[in-house]
C-alpha positions as CSV (number, residue, x, y, z in Angstrom):
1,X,87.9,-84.2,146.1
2,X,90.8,-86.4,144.8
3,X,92.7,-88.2,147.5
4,X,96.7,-88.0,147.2
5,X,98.0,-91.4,146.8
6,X,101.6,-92.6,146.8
7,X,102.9,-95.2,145.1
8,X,106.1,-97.4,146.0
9,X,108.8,-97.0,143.3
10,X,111.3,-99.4,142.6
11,X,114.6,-98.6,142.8
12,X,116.7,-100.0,139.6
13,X,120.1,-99.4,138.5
14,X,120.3,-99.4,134.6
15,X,123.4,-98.4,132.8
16,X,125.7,-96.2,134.8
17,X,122.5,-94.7,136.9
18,X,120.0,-95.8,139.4
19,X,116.2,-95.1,139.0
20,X,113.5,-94.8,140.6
21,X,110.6,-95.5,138.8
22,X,106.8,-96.8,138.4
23,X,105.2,-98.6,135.9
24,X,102.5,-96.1,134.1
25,X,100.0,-98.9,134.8
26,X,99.8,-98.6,138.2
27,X,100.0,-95.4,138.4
28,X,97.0,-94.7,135.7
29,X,94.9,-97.8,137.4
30,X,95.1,-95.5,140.8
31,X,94.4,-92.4,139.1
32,X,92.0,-93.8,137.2
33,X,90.2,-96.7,139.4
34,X,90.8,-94.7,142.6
35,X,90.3,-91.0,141.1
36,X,93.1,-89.8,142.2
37,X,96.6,-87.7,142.5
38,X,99.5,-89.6,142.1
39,X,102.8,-89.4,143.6
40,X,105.6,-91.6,143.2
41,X,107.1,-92.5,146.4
42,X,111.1,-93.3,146.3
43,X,112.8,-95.3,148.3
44,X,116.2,-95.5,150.3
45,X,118.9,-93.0,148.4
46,X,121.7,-95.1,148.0
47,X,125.4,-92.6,149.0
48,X,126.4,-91.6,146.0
49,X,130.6,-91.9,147.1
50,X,132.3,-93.6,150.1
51,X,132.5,-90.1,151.4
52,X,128.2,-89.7,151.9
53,X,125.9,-91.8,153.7
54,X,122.4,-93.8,152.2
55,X,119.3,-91.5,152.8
56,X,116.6,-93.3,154.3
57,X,112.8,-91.9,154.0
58,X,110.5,-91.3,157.2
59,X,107.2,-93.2,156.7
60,X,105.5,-91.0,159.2
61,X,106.1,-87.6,157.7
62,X,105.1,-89.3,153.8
63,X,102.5,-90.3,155.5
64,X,101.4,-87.2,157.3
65,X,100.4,-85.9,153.3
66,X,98.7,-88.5,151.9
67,X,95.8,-90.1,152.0
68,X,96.4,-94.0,151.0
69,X,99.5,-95.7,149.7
70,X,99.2,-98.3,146.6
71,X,102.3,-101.4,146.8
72,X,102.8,-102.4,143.1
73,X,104.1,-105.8,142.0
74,X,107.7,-105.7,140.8
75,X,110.3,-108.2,139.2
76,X,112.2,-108.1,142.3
77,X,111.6,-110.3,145.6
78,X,111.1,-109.2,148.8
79,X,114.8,-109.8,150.9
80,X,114.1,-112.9,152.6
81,X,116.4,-111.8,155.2
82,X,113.6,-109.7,156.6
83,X,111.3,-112.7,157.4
84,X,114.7,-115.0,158.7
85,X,114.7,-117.0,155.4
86,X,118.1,-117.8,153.4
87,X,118.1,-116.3,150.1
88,X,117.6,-118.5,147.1
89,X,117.2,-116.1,144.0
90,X,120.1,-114.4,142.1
91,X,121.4,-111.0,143.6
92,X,119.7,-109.0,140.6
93,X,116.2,-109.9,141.9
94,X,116.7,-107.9,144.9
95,X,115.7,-104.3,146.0
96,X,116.6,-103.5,149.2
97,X,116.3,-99.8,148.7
98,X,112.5,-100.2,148.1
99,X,112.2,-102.8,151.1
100,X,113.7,-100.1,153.2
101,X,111.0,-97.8,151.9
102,X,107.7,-100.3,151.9
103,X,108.1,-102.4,154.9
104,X,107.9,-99.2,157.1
105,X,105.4,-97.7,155.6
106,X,103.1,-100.5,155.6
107,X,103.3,-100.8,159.4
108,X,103.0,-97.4,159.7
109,X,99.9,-97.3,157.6
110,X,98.3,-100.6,159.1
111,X,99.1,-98.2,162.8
112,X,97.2,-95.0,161.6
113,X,94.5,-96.4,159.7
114,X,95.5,-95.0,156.5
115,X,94.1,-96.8,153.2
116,X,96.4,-99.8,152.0
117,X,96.2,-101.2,148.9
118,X,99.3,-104.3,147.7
119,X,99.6,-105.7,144.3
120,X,101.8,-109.2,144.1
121,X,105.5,-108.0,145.7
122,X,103.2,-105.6,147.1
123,X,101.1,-108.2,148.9
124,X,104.1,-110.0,149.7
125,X,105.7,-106.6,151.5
126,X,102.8,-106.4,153.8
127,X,103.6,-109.8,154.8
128,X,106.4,-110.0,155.5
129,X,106.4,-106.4,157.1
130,X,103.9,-107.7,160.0
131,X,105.6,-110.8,160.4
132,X,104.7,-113.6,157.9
133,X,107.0,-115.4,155.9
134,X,107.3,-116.3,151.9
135,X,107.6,-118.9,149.5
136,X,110.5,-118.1,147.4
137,X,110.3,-120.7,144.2
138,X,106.1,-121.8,144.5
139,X,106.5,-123.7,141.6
140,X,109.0,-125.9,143.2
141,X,107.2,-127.2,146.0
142,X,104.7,-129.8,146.1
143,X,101.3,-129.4,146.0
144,X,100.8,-126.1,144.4
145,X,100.9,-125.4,140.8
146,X,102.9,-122.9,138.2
147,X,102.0,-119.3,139.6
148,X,104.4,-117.9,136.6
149,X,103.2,-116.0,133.6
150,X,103.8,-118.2,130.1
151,X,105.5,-117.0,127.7
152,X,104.1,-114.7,124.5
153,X,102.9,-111.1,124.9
154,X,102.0,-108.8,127.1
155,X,98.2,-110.1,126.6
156,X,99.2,-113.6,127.2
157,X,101.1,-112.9,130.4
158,X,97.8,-110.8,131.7
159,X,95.6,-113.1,130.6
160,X,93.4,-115.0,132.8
161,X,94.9,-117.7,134.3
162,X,93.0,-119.8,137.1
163,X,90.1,-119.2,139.1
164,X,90.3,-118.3,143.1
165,X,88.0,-119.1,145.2
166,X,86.8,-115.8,147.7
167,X,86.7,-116.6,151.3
168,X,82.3,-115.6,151.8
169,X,81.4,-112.8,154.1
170,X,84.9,-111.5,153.1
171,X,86.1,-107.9,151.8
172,X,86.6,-109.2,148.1
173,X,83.1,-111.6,147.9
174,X,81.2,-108.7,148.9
175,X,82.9,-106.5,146.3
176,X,82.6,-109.4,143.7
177,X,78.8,-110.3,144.2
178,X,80.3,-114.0,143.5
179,X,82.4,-117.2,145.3
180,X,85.0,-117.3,142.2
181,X,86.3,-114.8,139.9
182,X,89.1,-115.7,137.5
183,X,92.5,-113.5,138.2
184,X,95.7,-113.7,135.8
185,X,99.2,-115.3,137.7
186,X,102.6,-113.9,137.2
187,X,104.5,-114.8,140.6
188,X,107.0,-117.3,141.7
189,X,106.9,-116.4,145.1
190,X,104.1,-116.8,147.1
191,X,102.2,-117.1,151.4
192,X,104.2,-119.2,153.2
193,X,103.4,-118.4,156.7
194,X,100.2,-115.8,156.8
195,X,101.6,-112.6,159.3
196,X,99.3,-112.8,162.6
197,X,96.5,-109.8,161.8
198,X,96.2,-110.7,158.3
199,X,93.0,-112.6,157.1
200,X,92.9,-114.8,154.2
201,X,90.3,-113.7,151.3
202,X,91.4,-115.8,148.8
203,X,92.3,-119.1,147.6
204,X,93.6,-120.7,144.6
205,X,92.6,-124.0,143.3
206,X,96.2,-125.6,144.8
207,X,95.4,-123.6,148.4
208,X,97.9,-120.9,148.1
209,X,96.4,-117.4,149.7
210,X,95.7,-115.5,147.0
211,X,94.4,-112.1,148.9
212,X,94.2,-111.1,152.4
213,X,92.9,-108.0,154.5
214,X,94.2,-106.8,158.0
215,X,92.0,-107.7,160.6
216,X,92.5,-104.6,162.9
217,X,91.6,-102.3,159.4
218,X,88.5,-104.0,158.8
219,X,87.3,-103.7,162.5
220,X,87.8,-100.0,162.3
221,X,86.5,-99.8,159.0
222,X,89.4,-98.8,157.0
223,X,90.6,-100.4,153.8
224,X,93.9,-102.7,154.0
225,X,93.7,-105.2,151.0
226,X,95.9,-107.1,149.0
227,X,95.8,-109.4,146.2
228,X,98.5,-111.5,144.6
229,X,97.1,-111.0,141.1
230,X,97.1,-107.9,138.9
231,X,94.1,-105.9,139.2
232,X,95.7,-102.9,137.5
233,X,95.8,-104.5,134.4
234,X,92.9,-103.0,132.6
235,X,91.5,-102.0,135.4
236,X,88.5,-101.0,133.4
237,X,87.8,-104.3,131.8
238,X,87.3,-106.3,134.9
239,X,84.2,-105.9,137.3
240,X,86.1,-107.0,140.8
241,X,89.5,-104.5,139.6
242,X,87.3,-102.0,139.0
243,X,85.2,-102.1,142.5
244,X,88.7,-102.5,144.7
245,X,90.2,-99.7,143.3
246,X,86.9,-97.5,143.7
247,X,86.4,-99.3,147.4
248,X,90.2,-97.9,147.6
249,X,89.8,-94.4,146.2
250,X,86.4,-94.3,148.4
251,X,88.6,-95.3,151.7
252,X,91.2,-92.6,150.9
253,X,88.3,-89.8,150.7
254,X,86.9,-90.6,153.7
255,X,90.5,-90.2,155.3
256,X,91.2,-87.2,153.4
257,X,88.3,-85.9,154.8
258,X,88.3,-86.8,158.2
259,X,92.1,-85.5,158.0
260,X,91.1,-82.0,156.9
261,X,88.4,-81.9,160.0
């Protein structure tokens, strides 16, 4: 049986029109990695005149569908007005109308138990959803390296980039087999404050938490990972990306299954 996942979209104006869209990577690494149905999940529907009002969605009745909801990574930051911060990025980098969407749906996952998988903004969403707080320029700050992509082609930017060290007896060390794996990088922001409930799986060489799991998930058994890297990115190619998005597809059966009981 293949699970119905939904995946975050962002929500983009280009032109005289706003979108809401996915890139087809993460979509085909879920319905690929995961084996299984995809639907794009939009977020808040902006009004469309001064006359209408914004439409925002209800995570529990999404959620009462599917069976596990993938948070991809994005050019756009999560609104640091959620976790008290002051804004320090240009107004184009934000997307309210997906944080309106995510940051609900994650704590309503987290509450029923339902499979939760985050991707870099996605990682950061959980976050900052259950009360963490966020680096918004890593690069910047003393200590820790250059989390950004370099420059060149879509290869280069996906390429390997550092090595992160996985925390033992965790979620991803078990999936690995090994201490280390080498991920690819393409963030600016970054963990400042880990949320209470989240536990860190991963580090990078300069410290910065590269993965986490939620604590009350794991005790139950359910699946609620994140990473900071790209996973999706040849999902195929990569021995750790391909057993989190099988552990992922594997956690959404087992729900979709004890949901049809």
């Amino acid at each position: 049986m293949r699970p119905v996942i939904g995946v975050v979209a962002d929500v983009k104006p280009s032109r005289k029109y706003v979108w809401h869209k996915v890139q087809e990577k993460y979509l085909y690494a879920v319905a690929r990695g995961a084996d299984a149905e995809v639907v794009i999940l939009p977020g808040r529907l902006s009004a469309v005149d001064a006359e209408e009002r914004a439409i925002s969605p209800d995570p529990d009745r999404l959620l009462a569908f599917l069976d596990g909801v993938f948070l991809p990574g994005s050019p756009s930051n999560v609104d640091p007005a959620i976790y008290g911060g002051e804004r320090t990025f240009a107004d184009e980098l934000l997307d309210r109308n997906r944080d309106d969407l995510s940051l609900p749906l994650v704590r309503a996952a987290v509450e029923r138990g339902l499979p939760l998988f985050g991707v870099c903004r996605g990682f950061q969403e959980i976050n900052a959803a259950l009360g963490g707080t966020l680096h918004q320029h890593v690069q910047d700050i003393d200590g820790f390296g250059d989390h950004r992509e370099p420059d060149g082609d879509v290869e280069t930017q996906y390429g390997l980039a550092h090595e992160v060290e996985l925390v033992e007896g965790g979620v991803l060390h078990g999936l690995a087999g090994a201490g280390r794996v080498s991920v690819n990088s393409l963030h600016s922001q970054g963990i400042d404050r880990l949320a209470p409930g989240l536990v860190a799986e991963a580090y990078a060489p300069d410290g910065l938490i590269e993965a986490f799991h939620v604590a009350a998930a794991r005790e139950q058994g359910a699946f609620a990972i994140a990473v900071q890297w790209h996973p999706e990115w040849r999902v195929w190619a990569d021995p750790l990306s391909t057993a989190l998005f099988r552990a992922f597809g594997d956690a959404a059966r087992g729900y979709a299954a004890a949901r049809s009981r």
